[in-house]
Short mmCIF file of C-alpha atoms and ligand atoms in Angstrom, two decimals:
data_model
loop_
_atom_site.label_atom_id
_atom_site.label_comp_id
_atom_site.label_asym_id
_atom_site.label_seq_id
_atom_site.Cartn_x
_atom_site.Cartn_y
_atom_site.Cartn_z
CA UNK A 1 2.97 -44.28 78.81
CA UNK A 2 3.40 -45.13 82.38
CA UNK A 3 4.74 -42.69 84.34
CA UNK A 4 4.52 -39.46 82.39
CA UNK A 5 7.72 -37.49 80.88
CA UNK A 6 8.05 -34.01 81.28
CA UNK A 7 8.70 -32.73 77.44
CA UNK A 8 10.25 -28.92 77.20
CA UNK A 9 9.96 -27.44 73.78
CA UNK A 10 11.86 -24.23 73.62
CA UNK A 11 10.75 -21.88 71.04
CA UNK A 12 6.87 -21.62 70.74
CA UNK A 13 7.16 -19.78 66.73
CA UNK A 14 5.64 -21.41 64.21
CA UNK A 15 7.14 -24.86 64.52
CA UNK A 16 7.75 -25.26 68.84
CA UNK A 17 3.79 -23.95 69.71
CA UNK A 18 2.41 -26.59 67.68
CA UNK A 19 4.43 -29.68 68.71
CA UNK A 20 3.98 -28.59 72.55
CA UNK A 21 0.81 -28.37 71.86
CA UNK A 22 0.32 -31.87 69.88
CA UNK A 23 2.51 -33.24 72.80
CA UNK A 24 0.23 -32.39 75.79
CA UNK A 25 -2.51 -33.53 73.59
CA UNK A 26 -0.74 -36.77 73.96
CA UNK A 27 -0.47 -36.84 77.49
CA UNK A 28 2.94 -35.48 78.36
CA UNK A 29 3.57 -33.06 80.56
CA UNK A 30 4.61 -29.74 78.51
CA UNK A 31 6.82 -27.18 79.61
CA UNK A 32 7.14 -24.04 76.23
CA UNK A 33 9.56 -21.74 76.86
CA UNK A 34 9.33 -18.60 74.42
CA UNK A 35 11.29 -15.30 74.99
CA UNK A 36 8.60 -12.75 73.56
CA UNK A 37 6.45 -12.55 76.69
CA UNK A 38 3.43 -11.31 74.24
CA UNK A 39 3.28 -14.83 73.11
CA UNK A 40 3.26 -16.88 76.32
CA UNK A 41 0.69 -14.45 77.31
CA UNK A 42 -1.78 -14.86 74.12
CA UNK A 43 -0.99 -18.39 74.76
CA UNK A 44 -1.91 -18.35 78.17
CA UNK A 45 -5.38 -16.34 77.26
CA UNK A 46 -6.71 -18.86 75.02
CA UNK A 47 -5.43 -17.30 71.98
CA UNK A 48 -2.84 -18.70 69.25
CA UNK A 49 -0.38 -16.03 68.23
CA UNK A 50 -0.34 -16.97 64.40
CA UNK A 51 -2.81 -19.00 61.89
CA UNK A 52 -1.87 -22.58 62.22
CA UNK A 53 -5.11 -24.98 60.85
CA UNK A 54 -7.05 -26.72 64.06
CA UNK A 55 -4.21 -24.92 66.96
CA UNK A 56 -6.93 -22.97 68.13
CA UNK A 57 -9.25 -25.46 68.76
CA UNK A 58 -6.59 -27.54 69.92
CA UNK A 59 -5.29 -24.63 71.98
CA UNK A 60 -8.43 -24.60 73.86
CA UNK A 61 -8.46 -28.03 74.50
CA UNK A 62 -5.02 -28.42 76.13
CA UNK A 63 -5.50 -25.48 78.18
CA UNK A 64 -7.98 -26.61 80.79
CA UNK A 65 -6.05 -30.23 80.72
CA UNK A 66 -3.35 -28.11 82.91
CA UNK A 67 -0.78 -29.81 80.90
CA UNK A 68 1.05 -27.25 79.28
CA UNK A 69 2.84 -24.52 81.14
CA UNK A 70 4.39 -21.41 79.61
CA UNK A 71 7.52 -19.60 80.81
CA UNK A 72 10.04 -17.26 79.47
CA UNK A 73 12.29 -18.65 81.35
CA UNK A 74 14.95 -21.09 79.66
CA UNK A 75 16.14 -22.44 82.71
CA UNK A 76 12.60 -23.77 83.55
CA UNK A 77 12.71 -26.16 80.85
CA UNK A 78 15.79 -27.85 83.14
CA UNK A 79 13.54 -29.59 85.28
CA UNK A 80 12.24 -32.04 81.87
CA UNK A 81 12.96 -35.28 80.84
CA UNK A 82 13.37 -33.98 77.34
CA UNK A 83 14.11 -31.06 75.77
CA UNK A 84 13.13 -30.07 72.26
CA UNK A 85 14.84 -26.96 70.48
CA UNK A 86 12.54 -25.60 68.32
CA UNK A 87 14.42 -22.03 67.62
CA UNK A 88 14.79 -20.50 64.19
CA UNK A 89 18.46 -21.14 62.32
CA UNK A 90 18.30 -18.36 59.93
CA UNK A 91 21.29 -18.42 57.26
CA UNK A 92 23.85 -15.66 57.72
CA UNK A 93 24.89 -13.27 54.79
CA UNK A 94 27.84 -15.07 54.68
CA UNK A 95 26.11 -18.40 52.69
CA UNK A 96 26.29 -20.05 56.23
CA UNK A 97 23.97 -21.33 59.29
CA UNK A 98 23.50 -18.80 61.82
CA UNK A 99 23.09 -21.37 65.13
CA UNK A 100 23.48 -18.01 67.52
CA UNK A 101 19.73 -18.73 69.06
CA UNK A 102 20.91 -22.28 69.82
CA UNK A 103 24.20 -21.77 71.43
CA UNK A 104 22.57 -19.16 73.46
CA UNK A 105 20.12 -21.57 75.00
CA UNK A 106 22.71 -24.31 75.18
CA UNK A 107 25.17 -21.94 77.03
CA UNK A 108 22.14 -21.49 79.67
CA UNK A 109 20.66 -24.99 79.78
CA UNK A 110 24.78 -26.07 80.22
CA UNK A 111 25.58 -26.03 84.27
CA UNK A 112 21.85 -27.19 84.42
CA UNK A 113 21.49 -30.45 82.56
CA UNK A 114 21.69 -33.85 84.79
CA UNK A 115 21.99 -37.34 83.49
CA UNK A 116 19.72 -39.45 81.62
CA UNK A 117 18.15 -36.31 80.21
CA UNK A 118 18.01 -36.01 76.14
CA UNK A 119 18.54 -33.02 74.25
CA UNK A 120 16.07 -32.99 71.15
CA UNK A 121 16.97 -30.70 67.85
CA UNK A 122 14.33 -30.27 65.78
CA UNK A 123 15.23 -26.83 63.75
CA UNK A 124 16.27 -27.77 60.42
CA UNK A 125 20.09 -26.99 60.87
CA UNK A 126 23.28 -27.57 58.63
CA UNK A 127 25.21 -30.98 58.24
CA UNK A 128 27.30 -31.44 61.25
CA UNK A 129 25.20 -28.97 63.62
CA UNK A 130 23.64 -32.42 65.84
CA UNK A 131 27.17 -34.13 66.65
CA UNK A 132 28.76 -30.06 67.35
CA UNK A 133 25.43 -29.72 69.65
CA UNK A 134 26.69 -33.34 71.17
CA UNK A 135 30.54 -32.44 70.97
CA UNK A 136 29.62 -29.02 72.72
CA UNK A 137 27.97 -31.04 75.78
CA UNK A 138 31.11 -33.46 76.04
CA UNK A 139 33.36 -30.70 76.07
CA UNK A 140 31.83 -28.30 78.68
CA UNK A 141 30.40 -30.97 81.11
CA UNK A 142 32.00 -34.47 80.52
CA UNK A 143 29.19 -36.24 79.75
CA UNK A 144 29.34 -39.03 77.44
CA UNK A 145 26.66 -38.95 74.77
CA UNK A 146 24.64 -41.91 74.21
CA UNK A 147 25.33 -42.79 77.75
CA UNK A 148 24.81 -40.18 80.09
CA UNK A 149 22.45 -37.80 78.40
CA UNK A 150 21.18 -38.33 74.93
CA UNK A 151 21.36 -36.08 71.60
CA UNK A 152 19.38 -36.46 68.71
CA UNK A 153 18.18 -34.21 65.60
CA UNK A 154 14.38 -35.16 64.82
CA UNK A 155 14.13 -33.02 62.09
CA UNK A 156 10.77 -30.97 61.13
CA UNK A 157 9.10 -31.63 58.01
CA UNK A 158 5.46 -30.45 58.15
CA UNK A 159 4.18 -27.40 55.38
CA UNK A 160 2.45 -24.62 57.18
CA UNK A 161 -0.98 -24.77 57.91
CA UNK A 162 -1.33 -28.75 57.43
CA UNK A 163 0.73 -29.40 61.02
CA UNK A 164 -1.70 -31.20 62.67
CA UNK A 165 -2.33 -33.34 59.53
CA UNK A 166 1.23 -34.05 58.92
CA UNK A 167 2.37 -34.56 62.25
CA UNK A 168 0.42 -37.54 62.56
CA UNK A 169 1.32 -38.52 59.00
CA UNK A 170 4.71 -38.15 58.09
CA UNK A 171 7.37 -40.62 59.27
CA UNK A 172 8.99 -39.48 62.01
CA UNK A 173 13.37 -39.40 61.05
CA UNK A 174 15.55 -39.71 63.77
CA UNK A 175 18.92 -39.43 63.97
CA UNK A 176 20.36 -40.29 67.38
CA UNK A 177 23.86 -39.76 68.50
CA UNK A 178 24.43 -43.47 69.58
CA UNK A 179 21.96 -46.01 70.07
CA UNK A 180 20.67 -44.80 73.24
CA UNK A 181 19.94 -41.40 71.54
CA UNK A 182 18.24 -43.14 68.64
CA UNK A 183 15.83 -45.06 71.05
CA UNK A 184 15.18 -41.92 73.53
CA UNK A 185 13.90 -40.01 70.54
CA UNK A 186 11.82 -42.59 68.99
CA UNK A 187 10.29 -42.92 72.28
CA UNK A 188 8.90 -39.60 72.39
CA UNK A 189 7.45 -39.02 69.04
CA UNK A 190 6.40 -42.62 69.23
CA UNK A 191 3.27 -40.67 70.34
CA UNK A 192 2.16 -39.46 67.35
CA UNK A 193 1.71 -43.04 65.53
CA UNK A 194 3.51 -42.59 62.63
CA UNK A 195 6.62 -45.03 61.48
CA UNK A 196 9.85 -43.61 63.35
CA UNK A 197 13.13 -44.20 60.36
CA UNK A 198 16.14 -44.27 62.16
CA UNK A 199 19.33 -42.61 60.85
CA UNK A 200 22.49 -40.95 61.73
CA UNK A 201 22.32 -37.36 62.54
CA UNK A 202 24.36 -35.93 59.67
CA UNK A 203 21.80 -38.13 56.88
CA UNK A 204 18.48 -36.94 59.16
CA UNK A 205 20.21 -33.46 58.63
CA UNK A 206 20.82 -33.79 54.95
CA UNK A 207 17.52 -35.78 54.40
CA UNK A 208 15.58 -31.93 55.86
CA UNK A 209 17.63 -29.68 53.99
CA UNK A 210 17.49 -31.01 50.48
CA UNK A 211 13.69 -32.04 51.07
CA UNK A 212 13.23 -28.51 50.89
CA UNK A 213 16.75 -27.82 48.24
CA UNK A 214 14.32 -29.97 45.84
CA UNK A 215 10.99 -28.12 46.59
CA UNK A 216 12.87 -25.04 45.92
CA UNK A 217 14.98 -25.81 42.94
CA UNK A 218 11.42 -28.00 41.21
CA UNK A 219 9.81 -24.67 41.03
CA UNK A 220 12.77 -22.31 39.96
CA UNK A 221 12.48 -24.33 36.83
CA UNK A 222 9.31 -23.10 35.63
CA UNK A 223 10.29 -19.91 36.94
CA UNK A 224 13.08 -19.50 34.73
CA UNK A 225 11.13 -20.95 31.67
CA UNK A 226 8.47 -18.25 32.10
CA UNK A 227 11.47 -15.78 31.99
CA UNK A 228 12.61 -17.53 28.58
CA UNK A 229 9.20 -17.23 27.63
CA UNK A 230 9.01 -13.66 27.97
CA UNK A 231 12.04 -13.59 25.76
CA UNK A 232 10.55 -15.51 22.97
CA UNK A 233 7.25 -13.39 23.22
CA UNK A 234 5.85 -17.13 23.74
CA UNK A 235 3.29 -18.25 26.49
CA UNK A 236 4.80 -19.98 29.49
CA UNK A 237 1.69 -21.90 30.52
CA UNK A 238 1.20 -23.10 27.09
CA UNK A 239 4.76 -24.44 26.94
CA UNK A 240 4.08 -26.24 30.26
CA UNK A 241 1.14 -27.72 28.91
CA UNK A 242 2.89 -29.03 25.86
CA UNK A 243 5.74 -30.47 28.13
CA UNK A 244 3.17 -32.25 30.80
CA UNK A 245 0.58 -33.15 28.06
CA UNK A 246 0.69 -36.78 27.76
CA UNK A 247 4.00 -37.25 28.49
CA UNK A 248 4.98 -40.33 30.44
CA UNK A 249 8.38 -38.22 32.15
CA UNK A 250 6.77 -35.02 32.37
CA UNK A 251 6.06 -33.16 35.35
CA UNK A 252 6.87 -29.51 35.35
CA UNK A 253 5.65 -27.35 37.70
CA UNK A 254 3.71 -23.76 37.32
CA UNK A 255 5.38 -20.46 37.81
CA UNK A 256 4.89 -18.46 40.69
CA UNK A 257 6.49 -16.27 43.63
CA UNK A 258 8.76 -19.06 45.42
CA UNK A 259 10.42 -17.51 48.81
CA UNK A 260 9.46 -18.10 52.78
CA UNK A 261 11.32 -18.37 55.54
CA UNK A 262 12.30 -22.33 55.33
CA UNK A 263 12.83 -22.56 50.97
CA UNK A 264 15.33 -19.18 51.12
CA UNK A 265 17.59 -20.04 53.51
CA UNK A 266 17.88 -23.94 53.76
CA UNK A 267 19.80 -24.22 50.66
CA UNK A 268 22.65 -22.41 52.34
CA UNK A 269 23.22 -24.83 54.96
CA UNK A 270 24.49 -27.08 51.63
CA UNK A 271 25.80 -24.20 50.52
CA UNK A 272 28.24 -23.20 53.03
CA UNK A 273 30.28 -26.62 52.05
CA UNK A 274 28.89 -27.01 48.35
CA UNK A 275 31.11 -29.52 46.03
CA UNK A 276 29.08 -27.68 43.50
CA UNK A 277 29.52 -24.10 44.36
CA UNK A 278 27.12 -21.48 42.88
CA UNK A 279 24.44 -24.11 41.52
CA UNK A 280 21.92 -23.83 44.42
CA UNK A 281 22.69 -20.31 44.93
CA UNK A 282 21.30 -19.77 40.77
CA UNK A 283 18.26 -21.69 41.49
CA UNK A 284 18.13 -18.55 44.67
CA UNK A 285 18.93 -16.33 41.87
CA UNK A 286 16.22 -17.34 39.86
CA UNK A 287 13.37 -16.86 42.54
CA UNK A 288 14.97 -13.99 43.59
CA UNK A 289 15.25 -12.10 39.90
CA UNK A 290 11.11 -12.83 39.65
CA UNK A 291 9.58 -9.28 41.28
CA UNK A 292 12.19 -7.43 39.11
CA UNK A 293 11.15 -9.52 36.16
CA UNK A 294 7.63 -8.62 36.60
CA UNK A 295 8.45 -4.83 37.58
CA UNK A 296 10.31 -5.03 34.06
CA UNK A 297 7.72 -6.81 32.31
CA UNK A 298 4.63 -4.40 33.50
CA UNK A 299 6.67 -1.20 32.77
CA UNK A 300 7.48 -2.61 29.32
CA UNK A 301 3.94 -2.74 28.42
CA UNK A 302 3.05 0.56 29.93
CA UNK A 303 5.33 3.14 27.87
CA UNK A 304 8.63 2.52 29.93
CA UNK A 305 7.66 3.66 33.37
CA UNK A 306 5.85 3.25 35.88
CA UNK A 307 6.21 6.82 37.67
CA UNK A 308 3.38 7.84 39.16
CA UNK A 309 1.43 5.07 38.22
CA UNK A 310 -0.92 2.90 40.51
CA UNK A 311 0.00 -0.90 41.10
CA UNK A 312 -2.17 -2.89 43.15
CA UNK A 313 -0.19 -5.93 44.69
CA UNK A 314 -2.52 -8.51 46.16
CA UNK A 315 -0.86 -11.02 47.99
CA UNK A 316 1.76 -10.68 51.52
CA UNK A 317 1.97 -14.03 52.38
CA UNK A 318 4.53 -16.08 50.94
CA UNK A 319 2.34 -19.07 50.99
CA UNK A 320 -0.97 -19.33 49.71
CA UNK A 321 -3.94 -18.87 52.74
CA UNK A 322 -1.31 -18.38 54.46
CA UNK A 323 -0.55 -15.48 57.72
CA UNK A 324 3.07 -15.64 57.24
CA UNK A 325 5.22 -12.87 55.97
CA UNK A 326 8.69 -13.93 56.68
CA UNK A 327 10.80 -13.50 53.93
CA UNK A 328 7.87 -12.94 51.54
CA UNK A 329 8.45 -11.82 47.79
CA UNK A 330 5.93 -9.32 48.27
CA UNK A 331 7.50 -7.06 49.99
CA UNK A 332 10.44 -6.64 47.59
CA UNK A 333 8.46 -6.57 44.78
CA UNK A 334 6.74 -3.38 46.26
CA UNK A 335 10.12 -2.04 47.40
CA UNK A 336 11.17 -2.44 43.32
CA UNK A 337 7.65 -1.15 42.44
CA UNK A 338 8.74 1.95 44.47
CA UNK A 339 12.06 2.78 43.66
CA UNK A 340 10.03 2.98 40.14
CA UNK A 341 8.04 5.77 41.75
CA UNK A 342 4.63 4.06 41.61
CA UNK A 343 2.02 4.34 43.79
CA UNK A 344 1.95 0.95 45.53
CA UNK A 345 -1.17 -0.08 47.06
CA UNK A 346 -1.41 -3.93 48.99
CA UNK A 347 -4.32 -6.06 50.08
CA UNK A 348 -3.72 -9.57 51.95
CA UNK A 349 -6.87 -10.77 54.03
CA UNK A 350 -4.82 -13.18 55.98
CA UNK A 351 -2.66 -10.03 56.83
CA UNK A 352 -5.54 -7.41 57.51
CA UNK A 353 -2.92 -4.92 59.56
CA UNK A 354 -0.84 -4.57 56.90
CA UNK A 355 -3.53 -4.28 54.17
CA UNK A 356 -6.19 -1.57 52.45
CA UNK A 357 -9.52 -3.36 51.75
CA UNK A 358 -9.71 -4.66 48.12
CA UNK A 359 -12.02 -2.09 47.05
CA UNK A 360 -9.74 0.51 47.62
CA UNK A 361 -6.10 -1.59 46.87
CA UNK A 362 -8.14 -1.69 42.99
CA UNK A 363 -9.86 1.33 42.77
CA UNK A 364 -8.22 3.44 40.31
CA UNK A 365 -5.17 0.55 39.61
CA UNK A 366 -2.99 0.79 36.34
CA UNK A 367 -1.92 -2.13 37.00
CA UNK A 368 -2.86 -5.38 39.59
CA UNK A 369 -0.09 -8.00 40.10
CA UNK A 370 -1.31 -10.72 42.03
CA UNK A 371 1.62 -11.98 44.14
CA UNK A 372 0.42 -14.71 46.10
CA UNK A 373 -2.11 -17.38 45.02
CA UNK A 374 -4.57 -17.19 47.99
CA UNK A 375 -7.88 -18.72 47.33
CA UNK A 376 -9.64 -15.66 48.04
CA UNK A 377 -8.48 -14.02 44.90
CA UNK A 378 -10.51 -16.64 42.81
CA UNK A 379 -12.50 -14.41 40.53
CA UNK A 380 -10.66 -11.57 41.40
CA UNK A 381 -10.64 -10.19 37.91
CA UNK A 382 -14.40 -8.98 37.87
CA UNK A 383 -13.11 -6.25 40.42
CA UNK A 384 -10.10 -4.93 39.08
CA UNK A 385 -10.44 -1.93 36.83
CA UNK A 386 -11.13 -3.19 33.23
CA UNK A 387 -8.13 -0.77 31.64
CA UNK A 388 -5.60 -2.42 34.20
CA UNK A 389 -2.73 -4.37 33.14
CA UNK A 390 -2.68 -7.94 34.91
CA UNK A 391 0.24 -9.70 35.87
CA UNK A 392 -0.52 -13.02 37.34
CA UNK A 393 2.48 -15.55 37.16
CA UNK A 394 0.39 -18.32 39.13
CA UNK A 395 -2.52 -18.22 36.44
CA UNK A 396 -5.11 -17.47 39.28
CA UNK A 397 -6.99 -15.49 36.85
CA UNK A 398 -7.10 -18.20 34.67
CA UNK A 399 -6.76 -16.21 31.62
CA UNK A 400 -2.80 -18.32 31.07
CA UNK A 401 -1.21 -15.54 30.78
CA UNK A 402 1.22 -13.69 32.70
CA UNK A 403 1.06 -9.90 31.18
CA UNK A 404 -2.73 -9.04 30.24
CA UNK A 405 -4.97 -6.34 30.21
CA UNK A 406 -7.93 -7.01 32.29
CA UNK A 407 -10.69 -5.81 28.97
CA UNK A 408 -8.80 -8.68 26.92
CA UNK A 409 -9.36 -11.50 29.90
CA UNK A 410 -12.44 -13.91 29.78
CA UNK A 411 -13.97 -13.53 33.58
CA UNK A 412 -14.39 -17.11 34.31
N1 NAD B 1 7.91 -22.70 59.76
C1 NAD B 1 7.94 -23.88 59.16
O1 NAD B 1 7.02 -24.23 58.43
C2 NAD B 1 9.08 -24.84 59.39
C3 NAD B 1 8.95 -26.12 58.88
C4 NAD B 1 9.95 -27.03 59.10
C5 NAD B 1 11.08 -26.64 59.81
N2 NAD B 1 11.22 -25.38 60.28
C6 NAD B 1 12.42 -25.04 61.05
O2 NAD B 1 12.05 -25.02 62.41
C7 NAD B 1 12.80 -24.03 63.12
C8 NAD B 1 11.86 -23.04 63.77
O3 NAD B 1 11.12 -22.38 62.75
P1 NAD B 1 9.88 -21.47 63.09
O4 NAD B 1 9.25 -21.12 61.78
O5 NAD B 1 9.04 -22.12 64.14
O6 NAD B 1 10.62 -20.20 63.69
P2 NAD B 1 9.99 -19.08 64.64
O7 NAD B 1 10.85 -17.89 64.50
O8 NAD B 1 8.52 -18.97 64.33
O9 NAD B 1 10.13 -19.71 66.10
C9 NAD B 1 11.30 -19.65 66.88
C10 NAD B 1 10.89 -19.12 68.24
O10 NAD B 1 11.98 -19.24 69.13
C11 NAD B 1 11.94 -18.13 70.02
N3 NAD B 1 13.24 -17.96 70.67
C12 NAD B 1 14.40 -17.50 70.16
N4 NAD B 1 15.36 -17.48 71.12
C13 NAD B 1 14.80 -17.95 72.24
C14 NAD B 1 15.27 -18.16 73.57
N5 NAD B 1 16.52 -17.85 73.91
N6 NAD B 1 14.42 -18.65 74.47
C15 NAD B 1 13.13 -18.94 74.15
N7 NAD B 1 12.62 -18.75 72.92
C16 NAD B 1 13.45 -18.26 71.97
C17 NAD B 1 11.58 -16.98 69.10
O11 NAD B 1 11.10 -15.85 69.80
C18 NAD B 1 10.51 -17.63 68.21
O12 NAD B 1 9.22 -17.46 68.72
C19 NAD B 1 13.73 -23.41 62.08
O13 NAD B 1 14.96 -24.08 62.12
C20 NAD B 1 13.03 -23.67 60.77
O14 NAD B 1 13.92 -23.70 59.68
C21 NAD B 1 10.22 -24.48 60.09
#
């Protein structure tokens, strides 16, 4: 590397801890600038903040190297060669990209930014967001982009919990603002040994947001079948089974809760200038409609309410084996379960401080809906109270089907 590069990353969630991390394992010189001083202090103890596969051991690694250095401080990450922006862009009830957290730490990285430094944005952000972020620096401080200091978005792609896998897997998309940008940002994640695909910014940008638009809107299909299905009094994974089986163009996917923080707000950023208004905000509809579905669905089966009844939701996470709440279906599916007046009881053991034990989240249960498909609830069923009603939409019982009483399910 010759001489080495300071790299700031500025944001240590989810996304920004990881990378600084995988960068000093690289050899750069990391400054991670993170706001919540509770997490640049479990940082600094040795301890990762969230469940991210192999960041703990590479946590403790990178410590003693002395080549990462936590601050809360946004101005500290002035002093680097390159700066990454690794901040949330959460979508604004108005269908639109809320870009507050960036223009906050633009507005205090502006009178401090020198030439030949390059400005790195990595969120996942709307179309247009890179060359505004580039415009923004040309207006307030005259530099010329591409020339003096370099822009480019690099967007994320990794799924949770496979980020060290994926980092050194995926190619790398760059989108530079100018061919010095472009070359600039390949350099740096050059590191990681994967093939760097250069773009413009605004097809990087679109390339990130409907990666995810078609994750999302693949597995609203089957989510909106198994609503037909319900209809039709037919079995949804039967149906998929007859579409996949054998079938040269088949391909459907299997039901299930569909949400997090990335899927339910990424469509928006197409959204916000759709030439197809409304069509991405159905397939939102869709995942959105499924807790009500299966709050209408259990209390249709158990004499038309569910008032003072006990449902057992297993499941917080809105991925499977998974720590992460943010913007989990769970939690409005217990909201609709009590505005039913049911007793709601919840078990997650990825999310132990927000969970009963098992034992006690099934004891007594009328009913057990099993909201995320974590491998620990593999043979679940021989627990849960034999006159309880089981809703499983991801088939982790494997009894394939949706609504069932746990005396009429097979334990496999
Ligand atoms: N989580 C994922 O799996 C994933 C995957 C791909 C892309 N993305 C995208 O990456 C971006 C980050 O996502 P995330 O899940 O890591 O979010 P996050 O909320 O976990 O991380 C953002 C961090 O930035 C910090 N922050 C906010 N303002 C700050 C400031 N002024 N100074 C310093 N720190 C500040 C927050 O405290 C937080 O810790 C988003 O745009 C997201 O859409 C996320």
């Amino acid at each position: 590397m010759g001489i080495v590069k300071t790299v700031a990353v500025i944001g240590l969630g989810r996304v920004g801890l990881p990378l600084a991390l995988s960068f000093a394992d690289r050899g750069y010189r990391v400054i991670g600038v993170e706001k919540q001083s509770a997490t640049v202090d479990s940082i600094r103890s040795g301890a990762m903040p969230f469940h991210e596969t192999g960041t703990q051991e590479l946590l403790e690694r990178v410590l003693p190297s002395g080549r990462l250095e936590c601050t809360t401080r946004v101005a500290d990450a002035a002093s680097a060669d390159h700066i990454v922006l690794t901040l949330g862009t959460p979508a604004l009830a108005h269908i639109e990209i809320d870009i507050s957290d960036i223009r906050r730490v633009l507005d205090e990285l502006l009178p401090l930014l020198r030439e030949g430094q390059t400005l790195i944005l990595r969120s996942t952000v709307a179309p247009g967001t890179t060359e505004w972020l580039a415009g923004y620096l040309e207006q307030r401080r005259g530099f010329a982009i591409g020339e003096d200091v370099f822009v480019a978005h690099v967007p994320e792609r990794i799924a949770e919990n496979h980020f060290l896998e994926e980092i050194a897997s995926l190619p790398c998309i760059v989108g530079g603002v100018g061919e010095g940008s472009a070359a600039r940002a390949g350099d740096l994640f050059e590191c990681f040994g994967t093939e760097i695909v250069h773009t413009s910014p605004v097809q990087a940008e679109l390339a990130k947001i409907w990666t995810n638009i078609l994750r999302y809107t693949h597995f609203a299909v089957p989510n909106l079948l198994m609503m037909n299905c319900e209809q039709y009094g037919a079995n949804v994974f039967e149906v998929i089974d007859l579409i996949n089986h054998d079938y040269p163009r088949g391909g459907m996917a299997q039901p299930g809760l569909t949400a997090g923080t990335c899927l339910r707000k990424d469509f928006a950023f197409s959204e916000e200038r759709s030439s197809a208004p409304g069509m991405l905000l159905a397939v939102s509809r869709v995942h959105e409609s499924l807790p009500l579905f299966l709050v209408e669905g259990l209390k249709r089966r158990t004499g038309g309410t569910l008032r003072g009844r006990k449902v057992a939701v297993l499941g917080l996470s809105f991925k499977r084996d998974s720590d992460d709440v943010r913007d989990s279906l769970s939690f409005k599916l217990m909201r609709l379960l009590e505005r039913e007046l049911a007793h709601v009881a919840r078990h997650d053991p990825h999310v132990p401080e927000q969970s009963e034990p098992l034992e006690t989240a099934l004891a007594g249960a009328d009913a057990v809906i099993v909201a995320t498909n974590h491998s620990a609830f593999d043979g679940v069923l021989r627990q849960v109270p034999s006159e309880a009603l089981v809703v499983d939409p991801w088939n982790m019982t494997g009894s394939g089907q949706v609504f069932a009483y746990a005396s009429e399910l097979a334990v496999a």
